[in-house]
CSV table of C-alpha atoms in Angstrom, one decimal:
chain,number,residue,atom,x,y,z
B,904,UNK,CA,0.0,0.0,0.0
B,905,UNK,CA,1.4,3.5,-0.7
B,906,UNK,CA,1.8,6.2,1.9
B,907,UNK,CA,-0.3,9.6,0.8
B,908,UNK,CA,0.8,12.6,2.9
B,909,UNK,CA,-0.8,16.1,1.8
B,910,UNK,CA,0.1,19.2,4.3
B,911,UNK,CA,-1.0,22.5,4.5
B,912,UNK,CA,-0.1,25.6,6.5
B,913,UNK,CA,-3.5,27.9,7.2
B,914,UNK,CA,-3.2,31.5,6.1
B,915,UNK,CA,-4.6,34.7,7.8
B,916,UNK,CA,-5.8,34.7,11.9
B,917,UNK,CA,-5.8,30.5,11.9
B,918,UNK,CA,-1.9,30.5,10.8
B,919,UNK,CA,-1.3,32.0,13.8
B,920,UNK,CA,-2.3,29.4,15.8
B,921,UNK,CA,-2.2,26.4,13.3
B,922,UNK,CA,1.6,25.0,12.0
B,923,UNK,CA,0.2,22.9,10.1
B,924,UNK,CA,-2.8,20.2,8.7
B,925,UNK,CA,-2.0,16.9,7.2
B,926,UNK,CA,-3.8,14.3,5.7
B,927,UNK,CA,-2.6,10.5,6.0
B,928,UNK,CA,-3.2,7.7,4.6
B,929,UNK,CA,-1.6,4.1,3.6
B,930,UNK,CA,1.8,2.2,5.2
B,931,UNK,CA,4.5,3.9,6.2
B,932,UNK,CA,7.5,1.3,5.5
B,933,UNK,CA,8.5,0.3,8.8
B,934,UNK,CA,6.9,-0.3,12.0
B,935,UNK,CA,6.7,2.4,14.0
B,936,UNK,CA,8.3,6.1,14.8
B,937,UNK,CA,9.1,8.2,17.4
B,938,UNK,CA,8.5,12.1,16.8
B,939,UNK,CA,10.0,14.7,18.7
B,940,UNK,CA,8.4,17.4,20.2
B,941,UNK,CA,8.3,21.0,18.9
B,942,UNK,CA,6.3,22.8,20.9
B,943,UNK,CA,3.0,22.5,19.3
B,944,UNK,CA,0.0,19.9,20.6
B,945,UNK,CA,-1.0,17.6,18.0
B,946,UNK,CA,-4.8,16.6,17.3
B,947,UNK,CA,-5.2,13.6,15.6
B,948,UNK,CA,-8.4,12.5,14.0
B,949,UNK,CA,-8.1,9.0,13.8
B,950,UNK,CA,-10.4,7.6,10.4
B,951,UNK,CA,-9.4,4.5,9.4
B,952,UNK,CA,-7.9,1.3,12.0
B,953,UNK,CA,-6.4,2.5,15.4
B,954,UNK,CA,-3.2,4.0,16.1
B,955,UNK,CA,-1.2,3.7,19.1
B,956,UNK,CA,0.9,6.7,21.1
B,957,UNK,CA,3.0,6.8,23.9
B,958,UNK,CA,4.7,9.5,25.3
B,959,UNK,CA,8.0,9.0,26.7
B,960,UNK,CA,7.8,7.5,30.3
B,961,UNK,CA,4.3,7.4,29.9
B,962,UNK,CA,1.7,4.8,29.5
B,963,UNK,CA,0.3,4.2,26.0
B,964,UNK,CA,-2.7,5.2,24.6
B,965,UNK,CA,-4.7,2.9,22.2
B,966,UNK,CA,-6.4,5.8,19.2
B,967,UNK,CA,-9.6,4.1,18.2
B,968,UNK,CA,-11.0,7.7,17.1
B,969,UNK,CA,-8.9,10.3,17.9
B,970,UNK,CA,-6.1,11.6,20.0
B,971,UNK,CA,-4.9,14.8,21.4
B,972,UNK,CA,-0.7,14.9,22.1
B,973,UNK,CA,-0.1,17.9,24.8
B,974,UNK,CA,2.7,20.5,24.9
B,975,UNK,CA,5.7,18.0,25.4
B,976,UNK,CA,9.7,17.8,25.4
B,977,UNK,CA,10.1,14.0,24.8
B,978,UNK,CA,9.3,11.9,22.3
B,979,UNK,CA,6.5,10.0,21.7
B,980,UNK,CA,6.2,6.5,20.1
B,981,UNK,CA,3.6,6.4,16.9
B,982,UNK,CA,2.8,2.6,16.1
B,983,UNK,CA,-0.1,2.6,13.5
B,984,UNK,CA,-1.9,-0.6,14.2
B,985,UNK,CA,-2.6,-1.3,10.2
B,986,UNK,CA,-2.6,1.3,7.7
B,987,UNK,CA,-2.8,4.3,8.6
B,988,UNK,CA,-6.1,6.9,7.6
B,989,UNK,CA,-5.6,10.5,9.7
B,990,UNK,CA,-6.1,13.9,9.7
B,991,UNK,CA,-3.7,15.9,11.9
B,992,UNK,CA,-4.1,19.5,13.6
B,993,UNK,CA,-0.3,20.8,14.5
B,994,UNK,CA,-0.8,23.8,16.8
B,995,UNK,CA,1.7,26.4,17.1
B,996,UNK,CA,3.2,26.7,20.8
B,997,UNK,CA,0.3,29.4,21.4
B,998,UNK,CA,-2.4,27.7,19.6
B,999,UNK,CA,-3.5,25.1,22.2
B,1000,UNK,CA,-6.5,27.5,23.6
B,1001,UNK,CA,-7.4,29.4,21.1
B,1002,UNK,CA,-8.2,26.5,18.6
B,1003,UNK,CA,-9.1,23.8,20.9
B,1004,UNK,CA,-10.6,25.5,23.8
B,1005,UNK,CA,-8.6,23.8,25.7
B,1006,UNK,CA,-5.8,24.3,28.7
B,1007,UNK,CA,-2.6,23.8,27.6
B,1008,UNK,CA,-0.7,22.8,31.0
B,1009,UNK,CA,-2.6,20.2,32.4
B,1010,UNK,CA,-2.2,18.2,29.1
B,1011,UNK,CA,1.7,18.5,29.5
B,1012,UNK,CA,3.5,15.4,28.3
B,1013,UNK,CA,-0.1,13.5,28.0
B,1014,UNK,CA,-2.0,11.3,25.3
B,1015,UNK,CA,-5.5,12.0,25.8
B,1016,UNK,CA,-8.8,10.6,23.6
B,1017,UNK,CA,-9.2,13.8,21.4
B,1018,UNK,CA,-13.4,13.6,21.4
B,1019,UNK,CA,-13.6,13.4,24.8
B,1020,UNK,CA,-11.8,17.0,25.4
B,1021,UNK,CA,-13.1,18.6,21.9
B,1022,UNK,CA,-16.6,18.0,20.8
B,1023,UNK,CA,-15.9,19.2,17.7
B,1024,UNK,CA,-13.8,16.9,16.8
B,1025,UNK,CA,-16.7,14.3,16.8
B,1026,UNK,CA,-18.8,16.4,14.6
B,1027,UNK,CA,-15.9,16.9,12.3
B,1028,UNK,CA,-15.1,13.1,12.3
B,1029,UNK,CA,-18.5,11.9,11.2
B,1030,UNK,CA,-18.2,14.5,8.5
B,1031,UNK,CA,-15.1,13.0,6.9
B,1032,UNK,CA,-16.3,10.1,6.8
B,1033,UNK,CA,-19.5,10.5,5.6
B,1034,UNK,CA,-18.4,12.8,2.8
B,1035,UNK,CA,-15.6,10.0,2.2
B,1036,UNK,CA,-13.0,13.0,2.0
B,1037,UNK,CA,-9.6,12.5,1.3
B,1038,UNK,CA,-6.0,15.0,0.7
B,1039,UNK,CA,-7.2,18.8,0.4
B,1040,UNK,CA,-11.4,18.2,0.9
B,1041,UNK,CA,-10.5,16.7,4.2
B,1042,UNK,CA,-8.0,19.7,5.0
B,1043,UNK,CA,-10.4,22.0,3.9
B,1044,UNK,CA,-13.3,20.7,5.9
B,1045,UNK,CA,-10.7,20.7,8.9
B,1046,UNK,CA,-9.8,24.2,8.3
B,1047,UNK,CA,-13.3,25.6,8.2
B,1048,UNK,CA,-13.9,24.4,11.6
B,1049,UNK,CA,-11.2,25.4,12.9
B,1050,UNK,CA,-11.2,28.9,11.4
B,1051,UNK,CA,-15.3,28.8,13.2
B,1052,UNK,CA,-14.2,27.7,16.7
B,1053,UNK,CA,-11.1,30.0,17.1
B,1054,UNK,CA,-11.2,31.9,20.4
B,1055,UNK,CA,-8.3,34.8,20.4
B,1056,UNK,CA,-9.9,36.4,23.7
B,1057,UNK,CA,-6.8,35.0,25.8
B,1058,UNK,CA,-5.5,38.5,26.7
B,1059,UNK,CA,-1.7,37.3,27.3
B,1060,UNK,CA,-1.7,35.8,23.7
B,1061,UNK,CA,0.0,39.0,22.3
B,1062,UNK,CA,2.9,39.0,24.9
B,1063,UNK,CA,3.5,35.1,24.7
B,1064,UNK,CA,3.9,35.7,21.2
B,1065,UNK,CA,6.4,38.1,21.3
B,1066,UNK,CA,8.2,35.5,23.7
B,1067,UNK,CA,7.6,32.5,21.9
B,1068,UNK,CA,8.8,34.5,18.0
B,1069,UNK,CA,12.1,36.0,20.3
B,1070,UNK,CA,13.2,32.1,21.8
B,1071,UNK,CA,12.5,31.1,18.4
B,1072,UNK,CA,15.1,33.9,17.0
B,1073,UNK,CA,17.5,32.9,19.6
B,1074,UNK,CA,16.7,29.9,21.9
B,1075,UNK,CA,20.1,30.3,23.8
B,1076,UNK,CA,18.5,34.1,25.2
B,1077,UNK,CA,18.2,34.5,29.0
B,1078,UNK,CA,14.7,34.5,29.6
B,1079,UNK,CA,15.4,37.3,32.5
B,1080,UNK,CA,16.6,39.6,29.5
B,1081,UNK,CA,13.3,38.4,27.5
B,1082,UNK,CA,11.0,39.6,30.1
B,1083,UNK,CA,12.7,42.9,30.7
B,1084,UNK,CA,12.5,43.8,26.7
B,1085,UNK,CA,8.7,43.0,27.3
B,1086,UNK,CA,8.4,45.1,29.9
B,1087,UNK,CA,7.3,42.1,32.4
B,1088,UNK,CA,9.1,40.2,35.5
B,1089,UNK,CA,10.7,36.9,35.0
B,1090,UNK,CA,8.3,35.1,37.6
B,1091,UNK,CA,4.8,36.8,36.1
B,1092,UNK,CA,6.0,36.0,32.2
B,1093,UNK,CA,7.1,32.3,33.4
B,1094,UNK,CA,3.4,31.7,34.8
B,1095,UNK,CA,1.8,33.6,31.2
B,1096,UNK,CA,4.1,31.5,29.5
B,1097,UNK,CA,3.7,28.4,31.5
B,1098,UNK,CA,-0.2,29.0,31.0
B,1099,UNK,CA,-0.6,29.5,27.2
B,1100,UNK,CA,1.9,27.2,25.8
B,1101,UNK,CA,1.5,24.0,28.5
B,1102,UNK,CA,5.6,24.9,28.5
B,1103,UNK,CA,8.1,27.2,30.5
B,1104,UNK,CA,10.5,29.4,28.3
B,1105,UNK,CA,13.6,27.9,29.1
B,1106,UNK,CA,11.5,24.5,27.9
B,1107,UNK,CA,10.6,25.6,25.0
B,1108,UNK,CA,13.8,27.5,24.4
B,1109,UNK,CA,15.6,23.7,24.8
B,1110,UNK,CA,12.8,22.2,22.6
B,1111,UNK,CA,13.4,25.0,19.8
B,1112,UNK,CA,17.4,25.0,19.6
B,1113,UNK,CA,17.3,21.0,19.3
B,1114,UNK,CA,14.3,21.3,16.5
B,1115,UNK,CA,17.0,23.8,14.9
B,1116,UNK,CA,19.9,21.5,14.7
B,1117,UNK,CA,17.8,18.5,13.3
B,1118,UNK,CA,16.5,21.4,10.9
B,1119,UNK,CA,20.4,21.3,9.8
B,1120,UNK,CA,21.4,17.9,9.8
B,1121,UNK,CA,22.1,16.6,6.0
B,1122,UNK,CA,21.7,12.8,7.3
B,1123,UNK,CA,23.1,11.7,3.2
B,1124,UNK,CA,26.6,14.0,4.4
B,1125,UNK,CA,28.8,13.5,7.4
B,1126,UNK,CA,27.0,15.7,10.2
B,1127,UNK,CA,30.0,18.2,11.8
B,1128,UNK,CA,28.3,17.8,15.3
B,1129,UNK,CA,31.5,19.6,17.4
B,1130,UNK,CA,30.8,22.7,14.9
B,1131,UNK,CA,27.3,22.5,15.1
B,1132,UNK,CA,26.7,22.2,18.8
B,1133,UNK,CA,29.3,25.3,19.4
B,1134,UNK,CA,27.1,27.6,16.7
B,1135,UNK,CA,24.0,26.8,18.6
B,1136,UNK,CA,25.4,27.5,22.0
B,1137,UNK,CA,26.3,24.4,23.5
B,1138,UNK,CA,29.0,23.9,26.1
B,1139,UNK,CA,30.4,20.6,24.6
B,1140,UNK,CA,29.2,17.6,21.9
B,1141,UNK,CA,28.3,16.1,25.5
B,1142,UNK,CA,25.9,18.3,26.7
B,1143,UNK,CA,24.8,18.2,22.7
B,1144,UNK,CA,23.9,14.1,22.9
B,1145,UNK,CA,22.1,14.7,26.3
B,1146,UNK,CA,19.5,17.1,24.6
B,1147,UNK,CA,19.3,15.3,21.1
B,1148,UNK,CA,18.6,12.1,23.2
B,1149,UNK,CA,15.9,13.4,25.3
B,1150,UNK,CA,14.6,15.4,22.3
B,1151,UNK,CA,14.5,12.2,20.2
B,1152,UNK,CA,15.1,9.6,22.6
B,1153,UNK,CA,18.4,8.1,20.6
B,1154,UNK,CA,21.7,9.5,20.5
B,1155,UNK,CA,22.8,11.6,17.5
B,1156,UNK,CA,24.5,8.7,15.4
B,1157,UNK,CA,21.5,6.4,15.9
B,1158,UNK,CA,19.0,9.1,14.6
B,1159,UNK,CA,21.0,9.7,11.9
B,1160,UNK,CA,21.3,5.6,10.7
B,1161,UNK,CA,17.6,5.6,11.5
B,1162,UNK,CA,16.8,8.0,8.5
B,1163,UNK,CA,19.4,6.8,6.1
B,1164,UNK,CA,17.8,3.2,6.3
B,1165,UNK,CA,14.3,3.8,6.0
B,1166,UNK,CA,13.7,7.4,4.8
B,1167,UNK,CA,14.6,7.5,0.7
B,1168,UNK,CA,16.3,10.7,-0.4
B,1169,UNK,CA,14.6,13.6,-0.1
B,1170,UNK,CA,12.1,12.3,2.1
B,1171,UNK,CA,14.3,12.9,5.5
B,1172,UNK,CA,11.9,14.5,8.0
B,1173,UNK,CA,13.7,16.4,10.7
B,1174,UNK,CA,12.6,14.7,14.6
B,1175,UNK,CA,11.5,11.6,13.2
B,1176,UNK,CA,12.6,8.3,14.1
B,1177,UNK,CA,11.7,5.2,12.5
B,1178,UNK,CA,12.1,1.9,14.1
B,1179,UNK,CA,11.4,-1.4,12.6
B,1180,UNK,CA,10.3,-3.0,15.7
């Protein structure tokens, strides 16, 4: 069976919220994957047979319909149970409330049944499927509801923001030097932060300078970490394999073998993992 992936980044208010929508369906040509985190929660609207996730150090969660992946900064473990039929919803890190409706912290490093926490979802699932849509009718049909839903009442989105766009120009930046250019106390934008995003800054900051590197990796060339972890502001290639392993959950060398054998050329995705079994 062939593997159909169309994605789609929203324009206008929802792109502010919304990284991306994808549409999935067929095998992917191993077994399972484990994705790193970004600093987005990830809705999944599960169409076709169940999919299991588990978030690292977490119990699984068995997908039968849906499933919503909280703000997180360790991997978790996708294992399609056959083929694999899915719409995805990839908030950005301040998305979580204003297109869910939903709290981002409590959700923190959590697989939860999407339709339980978003009713819309179970609308919008028995509409896919009843229109039998597939690639861009199923993203536009996403879209739309999303775009009706979105709540942008959340009066600390502005100033998160600005945080979140400044940690994603520089993720090494002291987040005391952050608040003070945004005219807030550490403490009081830690809590905003911490409240809006399901994340701290200095988490996300971590999350963002490892997404960077992987961003950079060539996985077909011989990866210069030493160089690479001293332009992003790491101490040592040490303290680089520490975060790439709780970013990814394997060390830099096995990420990199992990891509080259199952991933053909030009189809490297930067976090992902695959694993035959």
């Amino acid at each position: 069976m062939d593997f159909a992936f169309t994605e789609r980044r929203p324009g206008g208010r929802l792109g502010r919220y919304v990284e991306s929508l994808w549409h999935a369906r067929g095998q992917i040509p191993y077994r399972r994957e484990r994705i790193a985190p970004t600093g987005s929660t990830v809705a999944g609207i599960v169409l076709g047979p169940p999919i299991r996730q588990t978030p690292d150090g977490g119990p699984e969660f068995l997908a039968v319909t849906g499933f919503l992946i909280g703000p997180h900064d360790r991997p978790v473990l996708n294992e399609p149970t056959a083929g694999t039929h899915c719409v995805g919803i990839v908030t950005t890190p301040i998305g979580c409330r204003a297109v869910l409706g939903l709290d981002p912290a409590p959700l923190r490093g959590r697989v939860a049944d999407l339709p339980a926490l978003w009713p819309a979802g179970r609308a919008l699932r028995a509409d896919l499927l009843a229109a039998g849509a597939e690639g861009g009718e199923a993203l536009d049909r996403t879209e739309a509801v999303l775009a009706a839903g979105l709540d942008e009442s959340d009066r600390g989105l502005d100033r998160v923001a600005a945080a979140v766009a400044a940690l994603e120009a520089d993720p090494a930046r002291p987040v005391g030097d952050l608040a003070a250019d945004l005219g807030i106390s550490h403490g009081p934008l830690d809590r905003e932060f911490t409240r809006v995003v399901g994340l701290s800054p200095r988490t996300l900051a971590r999350v963002l300078r490892v997404r960077r590197l992987l961003e950079r990796v060539d996985v077909r060339d011989r990866v210069a970490w030493t160089r690479m972890a001293a332009e992003l502001g790491w101490y040592d290639q040490a303290h680089l394999i520490r975060d790439v392993v709780r970013h990814t959950g394997v060390p830099p060398s096995a990420y990199v073998a992990a891509q080259r054998r199952f991933l053909e050329p030009g189809e490297e995705a930067p976090g992902f993992v695959p694993e035959a079994g």
